[in-house]
CSV table of C-alpha atoms in Angstrom, one decimal:
chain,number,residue,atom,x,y,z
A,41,UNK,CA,101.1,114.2,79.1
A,42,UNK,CA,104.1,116.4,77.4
A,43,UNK,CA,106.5,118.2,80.2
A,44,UNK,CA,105.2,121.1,79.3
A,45,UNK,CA,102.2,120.3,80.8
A,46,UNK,CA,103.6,119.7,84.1
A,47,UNK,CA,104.4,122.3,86.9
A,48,UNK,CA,108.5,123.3,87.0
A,49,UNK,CA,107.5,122.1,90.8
A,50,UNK,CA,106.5,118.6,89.6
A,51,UNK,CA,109.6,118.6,86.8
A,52,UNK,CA,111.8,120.0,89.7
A,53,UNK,CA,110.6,116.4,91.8
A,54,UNK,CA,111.1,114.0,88.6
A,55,UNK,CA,114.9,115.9,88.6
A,56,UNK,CA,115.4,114.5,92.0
A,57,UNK,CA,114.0,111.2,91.5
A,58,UNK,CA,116.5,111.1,88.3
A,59,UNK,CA,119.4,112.1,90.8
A,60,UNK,CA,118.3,109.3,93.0
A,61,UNK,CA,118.4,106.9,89.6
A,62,UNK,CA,121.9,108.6,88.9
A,63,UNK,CA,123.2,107.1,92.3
A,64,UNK,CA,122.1,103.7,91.3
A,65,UNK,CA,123.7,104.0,88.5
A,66,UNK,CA,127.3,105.3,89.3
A,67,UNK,CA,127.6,102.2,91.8
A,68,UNK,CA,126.2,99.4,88.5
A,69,UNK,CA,122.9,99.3,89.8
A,70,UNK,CA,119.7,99.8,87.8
A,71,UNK,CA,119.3,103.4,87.3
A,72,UNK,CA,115.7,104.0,88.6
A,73,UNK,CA,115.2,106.6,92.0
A,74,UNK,CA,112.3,108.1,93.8
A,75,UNK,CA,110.9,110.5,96.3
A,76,UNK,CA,108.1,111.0,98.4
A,77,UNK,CA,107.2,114.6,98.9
A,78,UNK,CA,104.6,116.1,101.7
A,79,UNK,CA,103.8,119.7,102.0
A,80,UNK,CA,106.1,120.3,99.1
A,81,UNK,CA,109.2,119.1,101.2
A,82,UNK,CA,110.7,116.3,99.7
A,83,UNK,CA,110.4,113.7,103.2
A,84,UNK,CA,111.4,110.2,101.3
A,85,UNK,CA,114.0,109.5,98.8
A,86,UNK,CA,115.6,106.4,97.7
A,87,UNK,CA,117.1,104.5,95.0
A,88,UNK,CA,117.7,100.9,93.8
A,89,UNK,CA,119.7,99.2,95.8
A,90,UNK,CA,119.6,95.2,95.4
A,91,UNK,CA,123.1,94.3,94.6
A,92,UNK,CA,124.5,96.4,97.0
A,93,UNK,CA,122.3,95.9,100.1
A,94,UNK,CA,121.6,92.2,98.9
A,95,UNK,CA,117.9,92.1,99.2
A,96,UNK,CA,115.5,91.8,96.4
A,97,UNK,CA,112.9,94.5,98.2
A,98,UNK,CA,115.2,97.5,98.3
A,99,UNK,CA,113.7,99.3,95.1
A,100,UNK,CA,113.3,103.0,94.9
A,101,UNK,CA,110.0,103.3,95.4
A,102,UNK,CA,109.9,100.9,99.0
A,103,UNK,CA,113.2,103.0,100.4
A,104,UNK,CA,111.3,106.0,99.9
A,105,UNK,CA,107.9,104.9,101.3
A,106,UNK,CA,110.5,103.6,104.6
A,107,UNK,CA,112.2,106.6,104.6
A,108,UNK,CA,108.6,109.0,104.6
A,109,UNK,CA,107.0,106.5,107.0
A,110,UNK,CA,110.1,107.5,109.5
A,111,UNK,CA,109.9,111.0,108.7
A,112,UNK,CA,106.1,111.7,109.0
A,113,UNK,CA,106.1,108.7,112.1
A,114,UNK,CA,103.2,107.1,110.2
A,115,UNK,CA,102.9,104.2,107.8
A,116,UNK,CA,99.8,106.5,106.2
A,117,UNK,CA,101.5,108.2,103.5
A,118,UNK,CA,97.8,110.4,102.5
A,119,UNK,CA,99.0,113.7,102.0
A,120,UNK,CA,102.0,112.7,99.5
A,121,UNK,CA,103.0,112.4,96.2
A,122,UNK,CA,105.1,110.0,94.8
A,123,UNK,CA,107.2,110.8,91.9
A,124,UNK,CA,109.3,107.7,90.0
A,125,UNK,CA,111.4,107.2,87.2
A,126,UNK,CA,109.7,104.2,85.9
A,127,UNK,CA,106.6,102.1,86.1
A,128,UNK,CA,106.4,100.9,89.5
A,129,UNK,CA,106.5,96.8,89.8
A,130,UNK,CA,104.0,94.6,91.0
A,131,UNK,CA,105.9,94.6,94.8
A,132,UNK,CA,106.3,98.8,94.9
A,133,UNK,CA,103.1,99.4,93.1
A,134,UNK,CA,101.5,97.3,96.4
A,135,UNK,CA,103.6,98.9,98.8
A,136,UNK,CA,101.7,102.5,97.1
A,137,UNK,CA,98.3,101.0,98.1
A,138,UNK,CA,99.8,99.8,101.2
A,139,UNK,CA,101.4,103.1,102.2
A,140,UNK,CA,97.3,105.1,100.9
A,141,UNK,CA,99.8,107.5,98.7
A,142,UNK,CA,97.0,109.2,96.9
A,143,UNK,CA,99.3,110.5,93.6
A,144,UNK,CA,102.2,109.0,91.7
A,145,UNK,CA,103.7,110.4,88.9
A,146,UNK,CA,106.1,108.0,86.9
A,147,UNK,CA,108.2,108.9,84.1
A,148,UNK,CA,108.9,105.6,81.4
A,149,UNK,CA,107.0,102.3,81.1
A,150,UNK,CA,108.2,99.6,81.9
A,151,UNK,CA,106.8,96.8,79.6
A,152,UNK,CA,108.6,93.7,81.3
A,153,UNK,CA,107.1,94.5,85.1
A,154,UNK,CA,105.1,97.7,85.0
A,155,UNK,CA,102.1,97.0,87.2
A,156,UNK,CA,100.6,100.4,86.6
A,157,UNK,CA,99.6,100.5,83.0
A,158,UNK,CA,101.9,97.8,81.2
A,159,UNK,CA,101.0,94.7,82.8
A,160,UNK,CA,98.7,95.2,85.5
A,161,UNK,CA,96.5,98.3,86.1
A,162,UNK,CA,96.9,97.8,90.2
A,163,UNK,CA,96.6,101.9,91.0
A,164,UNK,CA,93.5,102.3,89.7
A,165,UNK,CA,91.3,99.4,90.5
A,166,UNK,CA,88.5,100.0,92.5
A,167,UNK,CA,88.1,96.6,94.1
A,168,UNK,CA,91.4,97.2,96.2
A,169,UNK,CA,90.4,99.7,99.5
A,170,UNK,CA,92.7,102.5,97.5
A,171,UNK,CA,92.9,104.1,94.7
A,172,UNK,CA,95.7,106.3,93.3
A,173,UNK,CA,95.4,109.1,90.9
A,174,UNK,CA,98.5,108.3,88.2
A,175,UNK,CA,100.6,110.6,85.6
A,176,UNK,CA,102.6,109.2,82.9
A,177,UNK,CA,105.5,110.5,80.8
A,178,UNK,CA,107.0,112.8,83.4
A,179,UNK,CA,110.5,113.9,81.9
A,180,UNK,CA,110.4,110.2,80.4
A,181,UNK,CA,112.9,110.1,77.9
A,182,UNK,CA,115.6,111.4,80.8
A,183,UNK,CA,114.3,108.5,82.6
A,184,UNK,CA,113.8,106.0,79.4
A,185,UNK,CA,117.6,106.5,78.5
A,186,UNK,CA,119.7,105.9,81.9
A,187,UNK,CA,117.9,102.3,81.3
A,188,UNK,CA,118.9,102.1,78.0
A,189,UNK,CA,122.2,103.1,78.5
A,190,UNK,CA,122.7,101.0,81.4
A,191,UNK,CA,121.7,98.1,80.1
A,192,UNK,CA,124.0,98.9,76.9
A,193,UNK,CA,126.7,99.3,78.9
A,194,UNK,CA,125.7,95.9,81.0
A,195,UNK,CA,125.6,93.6,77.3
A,196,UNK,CA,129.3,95.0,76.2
A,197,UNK,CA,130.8,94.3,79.4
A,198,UNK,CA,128.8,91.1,79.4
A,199,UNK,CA,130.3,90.4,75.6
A,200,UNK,CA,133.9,91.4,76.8
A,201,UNK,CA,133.7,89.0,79.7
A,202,UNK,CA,132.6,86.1,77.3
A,203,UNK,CA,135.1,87.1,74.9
A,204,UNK,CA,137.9,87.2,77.7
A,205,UNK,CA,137.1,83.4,78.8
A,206,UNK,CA,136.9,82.1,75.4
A,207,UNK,CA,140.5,83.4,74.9
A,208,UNK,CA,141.7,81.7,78.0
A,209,UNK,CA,140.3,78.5,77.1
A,210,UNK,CA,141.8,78.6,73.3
A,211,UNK,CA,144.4,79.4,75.7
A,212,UNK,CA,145.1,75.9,77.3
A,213,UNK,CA,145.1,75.6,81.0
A,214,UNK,CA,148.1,78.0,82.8
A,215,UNK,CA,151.1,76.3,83.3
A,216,UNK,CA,151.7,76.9,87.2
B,21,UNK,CA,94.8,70.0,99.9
B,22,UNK,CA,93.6,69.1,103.0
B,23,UNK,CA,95.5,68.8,106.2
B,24,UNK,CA,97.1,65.3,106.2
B,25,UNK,CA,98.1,65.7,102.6
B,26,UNK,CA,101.2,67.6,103.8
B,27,UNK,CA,104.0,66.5,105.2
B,28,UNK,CA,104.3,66.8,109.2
B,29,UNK,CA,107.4,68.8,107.8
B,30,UNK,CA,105.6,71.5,106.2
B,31,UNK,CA,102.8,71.8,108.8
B,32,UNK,CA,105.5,72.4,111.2
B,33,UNK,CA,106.9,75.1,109.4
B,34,UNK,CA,103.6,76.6,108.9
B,35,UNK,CA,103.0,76.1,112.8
B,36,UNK,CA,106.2,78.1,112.9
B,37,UNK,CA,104.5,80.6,110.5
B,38,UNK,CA,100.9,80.6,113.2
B,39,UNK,CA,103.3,81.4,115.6
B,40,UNK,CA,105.0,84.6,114.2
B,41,UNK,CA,101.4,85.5,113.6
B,42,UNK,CA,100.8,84.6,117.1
B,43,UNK,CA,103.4,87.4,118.2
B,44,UNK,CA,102.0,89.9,115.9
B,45,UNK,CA,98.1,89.3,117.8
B,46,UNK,CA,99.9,89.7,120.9
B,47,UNK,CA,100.5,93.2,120.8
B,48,UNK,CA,97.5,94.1,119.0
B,49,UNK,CA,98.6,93.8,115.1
B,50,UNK,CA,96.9,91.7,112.3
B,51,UNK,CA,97.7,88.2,113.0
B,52,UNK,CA,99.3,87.4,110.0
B,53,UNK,CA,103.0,85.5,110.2
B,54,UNK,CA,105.6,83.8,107.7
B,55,UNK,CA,108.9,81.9,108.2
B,56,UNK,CA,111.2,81.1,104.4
B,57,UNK,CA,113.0,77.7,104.8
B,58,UNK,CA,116.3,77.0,102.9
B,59,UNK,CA,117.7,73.3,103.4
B,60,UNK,CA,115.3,72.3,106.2
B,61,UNK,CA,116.1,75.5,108.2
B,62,UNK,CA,113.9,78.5,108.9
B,63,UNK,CA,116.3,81.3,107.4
B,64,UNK,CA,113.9,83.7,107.8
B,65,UNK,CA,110.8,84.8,110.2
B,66,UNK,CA,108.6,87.5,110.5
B,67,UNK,CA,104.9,89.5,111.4
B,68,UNK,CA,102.9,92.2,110.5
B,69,UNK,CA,104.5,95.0,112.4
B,70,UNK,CA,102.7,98.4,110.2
B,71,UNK,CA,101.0,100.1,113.0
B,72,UNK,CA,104.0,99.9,115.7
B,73,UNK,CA,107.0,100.3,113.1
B,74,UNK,CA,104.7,102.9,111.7
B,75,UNK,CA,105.6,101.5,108.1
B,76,UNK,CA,103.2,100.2,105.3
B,77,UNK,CA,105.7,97.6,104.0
B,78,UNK,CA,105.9,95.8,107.3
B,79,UNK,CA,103.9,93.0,106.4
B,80,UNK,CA,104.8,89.6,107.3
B,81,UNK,CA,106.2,88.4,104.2
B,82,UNK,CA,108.5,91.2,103.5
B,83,UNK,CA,110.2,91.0,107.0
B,84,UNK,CA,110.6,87.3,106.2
B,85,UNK,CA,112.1,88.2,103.0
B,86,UNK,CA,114.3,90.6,104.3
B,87,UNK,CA,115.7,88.4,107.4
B,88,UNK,CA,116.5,85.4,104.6
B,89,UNK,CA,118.2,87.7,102.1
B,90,UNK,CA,120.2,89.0,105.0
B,91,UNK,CA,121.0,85.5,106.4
B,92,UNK,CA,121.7,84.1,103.5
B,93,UNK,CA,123.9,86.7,102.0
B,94,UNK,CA,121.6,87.3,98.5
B,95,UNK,CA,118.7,88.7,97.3
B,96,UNK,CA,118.1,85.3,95.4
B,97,UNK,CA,116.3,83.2,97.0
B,98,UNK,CA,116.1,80.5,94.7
B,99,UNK,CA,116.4,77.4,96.7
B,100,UNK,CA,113.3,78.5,99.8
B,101,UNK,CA,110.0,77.8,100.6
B,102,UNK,CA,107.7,80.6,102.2
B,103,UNK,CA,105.3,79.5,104.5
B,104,UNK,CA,102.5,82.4,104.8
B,105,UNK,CA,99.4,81.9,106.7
B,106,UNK,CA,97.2,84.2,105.0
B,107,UNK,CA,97.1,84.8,101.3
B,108,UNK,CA,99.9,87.6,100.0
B,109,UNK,CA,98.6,90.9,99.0
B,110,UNK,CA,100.1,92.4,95.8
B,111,UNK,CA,103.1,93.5,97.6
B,112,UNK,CA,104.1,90.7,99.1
B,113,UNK,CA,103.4,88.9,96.0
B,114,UNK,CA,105.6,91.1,94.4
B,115,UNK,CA,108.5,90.8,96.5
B,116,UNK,CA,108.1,86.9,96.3
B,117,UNK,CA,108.6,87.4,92.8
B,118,UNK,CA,111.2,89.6,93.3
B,119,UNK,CA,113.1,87.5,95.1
B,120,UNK,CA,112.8,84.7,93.0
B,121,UNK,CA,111.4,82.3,95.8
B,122,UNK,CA,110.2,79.0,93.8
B,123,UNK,CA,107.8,77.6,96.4
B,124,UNK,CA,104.7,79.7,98.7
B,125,UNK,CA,102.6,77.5,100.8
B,126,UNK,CA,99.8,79.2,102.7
B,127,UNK,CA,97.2,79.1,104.9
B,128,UNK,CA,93.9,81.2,104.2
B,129,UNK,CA,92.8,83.3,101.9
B,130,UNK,CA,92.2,86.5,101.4
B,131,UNK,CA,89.3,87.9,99.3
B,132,UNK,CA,89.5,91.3,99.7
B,133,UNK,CA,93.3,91.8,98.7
B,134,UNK,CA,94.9,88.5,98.2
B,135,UNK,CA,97.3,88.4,94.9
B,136,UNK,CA,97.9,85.1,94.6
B,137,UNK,CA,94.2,83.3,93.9
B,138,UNK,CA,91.6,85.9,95.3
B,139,UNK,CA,91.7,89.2,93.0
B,140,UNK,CA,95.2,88.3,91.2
B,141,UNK,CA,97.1,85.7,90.0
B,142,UNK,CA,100.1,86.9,90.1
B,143,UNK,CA,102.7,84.0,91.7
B,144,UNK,CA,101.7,82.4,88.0
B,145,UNK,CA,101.4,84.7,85.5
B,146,UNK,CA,103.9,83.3,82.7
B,147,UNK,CA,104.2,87.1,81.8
B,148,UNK,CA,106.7,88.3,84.8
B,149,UNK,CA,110.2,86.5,84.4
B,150,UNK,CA,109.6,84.5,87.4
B,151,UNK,CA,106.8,82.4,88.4
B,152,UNK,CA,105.9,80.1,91.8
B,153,UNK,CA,104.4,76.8,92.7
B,154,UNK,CA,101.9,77.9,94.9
B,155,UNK,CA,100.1,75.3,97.6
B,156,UNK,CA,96.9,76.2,99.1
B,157,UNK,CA,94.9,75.9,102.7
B,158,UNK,CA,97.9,74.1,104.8
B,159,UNK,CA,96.4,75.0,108.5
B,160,UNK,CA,93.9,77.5,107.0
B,161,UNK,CA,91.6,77.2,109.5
B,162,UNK,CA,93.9,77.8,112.4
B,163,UNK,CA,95.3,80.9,109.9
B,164,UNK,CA,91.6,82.3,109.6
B,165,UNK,CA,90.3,81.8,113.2
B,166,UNK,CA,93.3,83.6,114.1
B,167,UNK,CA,91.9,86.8,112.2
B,168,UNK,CA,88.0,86.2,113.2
B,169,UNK,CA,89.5,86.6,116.4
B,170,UNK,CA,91.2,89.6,115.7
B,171,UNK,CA,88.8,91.4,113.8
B,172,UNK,CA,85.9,90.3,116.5
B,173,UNK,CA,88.1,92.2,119.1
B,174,UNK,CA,88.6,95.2,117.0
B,175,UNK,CA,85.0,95.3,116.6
B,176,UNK,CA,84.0,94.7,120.5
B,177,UNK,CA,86.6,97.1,121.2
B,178,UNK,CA,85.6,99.9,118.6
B,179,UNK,CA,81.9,99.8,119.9
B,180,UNK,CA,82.9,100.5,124.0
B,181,UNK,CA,84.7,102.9,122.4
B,182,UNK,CA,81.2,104.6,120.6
B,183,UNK,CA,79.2,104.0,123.5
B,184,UNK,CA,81.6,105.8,126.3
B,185,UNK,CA,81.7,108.7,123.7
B,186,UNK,CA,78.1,108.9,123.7
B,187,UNK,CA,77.9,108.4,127.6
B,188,UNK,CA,80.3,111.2,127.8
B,189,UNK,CA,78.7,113.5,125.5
B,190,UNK,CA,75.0,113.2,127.4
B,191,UNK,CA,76.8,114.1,130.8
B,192,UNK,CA,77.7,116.8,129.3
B,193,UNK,CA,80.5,119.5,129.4
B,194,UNK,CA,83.1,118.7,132.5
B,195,UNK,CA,82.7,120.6,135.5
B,196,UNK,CA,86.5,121.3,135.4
C-alpha cells in the first residue's frame, strides 16, 4: 500500500518507530525501532540494542512488547498495534503471536530474515492459536535507506580497517 | 534417540532443565524449563514466567538466553548447548538462532506450536545465516508428563470453577 493510503495517525506512528531506528543508529547499531501503541497512546517503544546491551534478543520489536507488557500489566497485548521499521524476524515475529498483538504494520522487507512475508509467512497462518492482520510498505523507503546507509557506512569503515592493517604489516613489526 | 543413547552428562543437564520447569509448575506456570551449557557449566537457567512477569516473551528459553549472554559477556553464544524440555516455539526458535547457539537438545514435543520439527523447521533451514544441530526426545517422557499434569489440573480446576458458578447462580441473588 502507498503512504498515501495510510492515516497521518498511522504515518505519525511509523515517524516514531523511525526515531526509535535513528537511536540505534547514532550509537552503530542496526537502525530498525518500534512501538506499540494502545488507545492511540504510544505505551511501548524500543530499539535495537544487541551490541550495546550484549544480548542477541534485545530487538526493537521484543523491547517494545516488554515495555507495553509493563505498561498495560499484562503480557496480552490485544488491543494494540504494532508499528516496525522492517520485517520482523523469525524470534520478534513469535514474540507478536506470543504477546496476541492483533495488527502490525511494517515498513521494508527484509529478504535475509523477514518471517512475515520474505521467508516465512508466520502472522498469518492459521494453524498457530493467533493470527495477525499485517500492512506493508509503511513509509518504507525512510525505513529501507537507514539500512542501506548503515550498512554502507559499516563496509567503508570495514575497508579502512583492512586497509589500515595491511599498511602496518608492509610495515614490519614496531621497533619498541 | 532413546534414553541411554545420551550421555549421563547431557541427561543431567536436561534434569537440570526438568527442574527449572519444576519451579515454573510450582507456582502454577507451564512447566516448561531450560538451562544453556558453555564448557561443562550451566551459564544460563530459566522458566516460563508469562502470567506472573505479565510478559509474552517470558518463556523458558529466552530467560535462559538472556542469563547466558549476561554471564558470558556476548550476545554470541557460539560455543553452548541448550537444553529445553519441550520443543521451542517460533520465538524461542528465533532467538536460538539469534544467538547463534550451535547445539538444542530437547525433550518433548510440541505439536501445536513447536518450530523446530512440529509445524517448522526452522533450527535447519539453510536459508537463515545460522543453522543448529538439533537432538530429539532426551527425558521426553518426564518433559511431557510434566505438562499432562499441568494441563489435567488446569482442567479439574477450570470445571470446580463452572460448577460453583452454576451453584451460585441457582441460589440465587445474595441476601446482602
Amino acid at each position: 500500500m502507498r503512504d498515501q493510503h495510510y492515516t497521518g495517525r498511522q504515518r505519525h506512528y511509523m515517524e516514531e518507530a523511525l526515531f526509535e531506528a535513528d537511536q540505534a543508529a547514532l550509537i552503530g547499531e542496526v537502525p530498525i525501532g518500534a512501538v506499540i501503541v494502545h488507545d492511540n497512546q504510544i505505551v511501548g517503544r524500543g530499539h535495537n540494542l544487541r551490541e550495546h546491551g550484549n544480548d542477541a534478543t534485545m530487538h526493537a520489536e521484543v523491547r517494545a512488547i516488554e515495555e507495553a507488557c509493563g505498561t498495560l500489566k499484562s503480557w496480552r497485548l490485544e488491543d494494540c498495534q504494532l508499528y516496525v521499521t522492517i520485517e520482523p524476524c523469525l524470534m520478534c515475529s513469535g514474540a507478536i503471536i506470543n504477546s496476541r498483538i492483533p495488527e502490525v504494520f511494517y515498513g521494508a522487507r527484509d529478504p535475509k530474515a523477514g518471517a512475515v512475508d520474505s521467508l516465512y509467512e508466520t502472522l498469518t497462518d492459521s494453524r498457530l492459536n493467533h493470527t495477525v492482520t499485517v500492512h506493508e510498505g509503511l513509509l518504507a523507503k525512510d525505513a529501507g535507506e537507514r539500512m542501506v546507509q548503515f550498512f554502507r557506512a559499516a563496509r567503508v569503515r570495514q575497508k579502512a580497517r583492512k586497509k589500515a592493517r595491511r599498511a602496518a604489516a608492509q610495515a614490519g613489526p614496531s621497533r619498541k
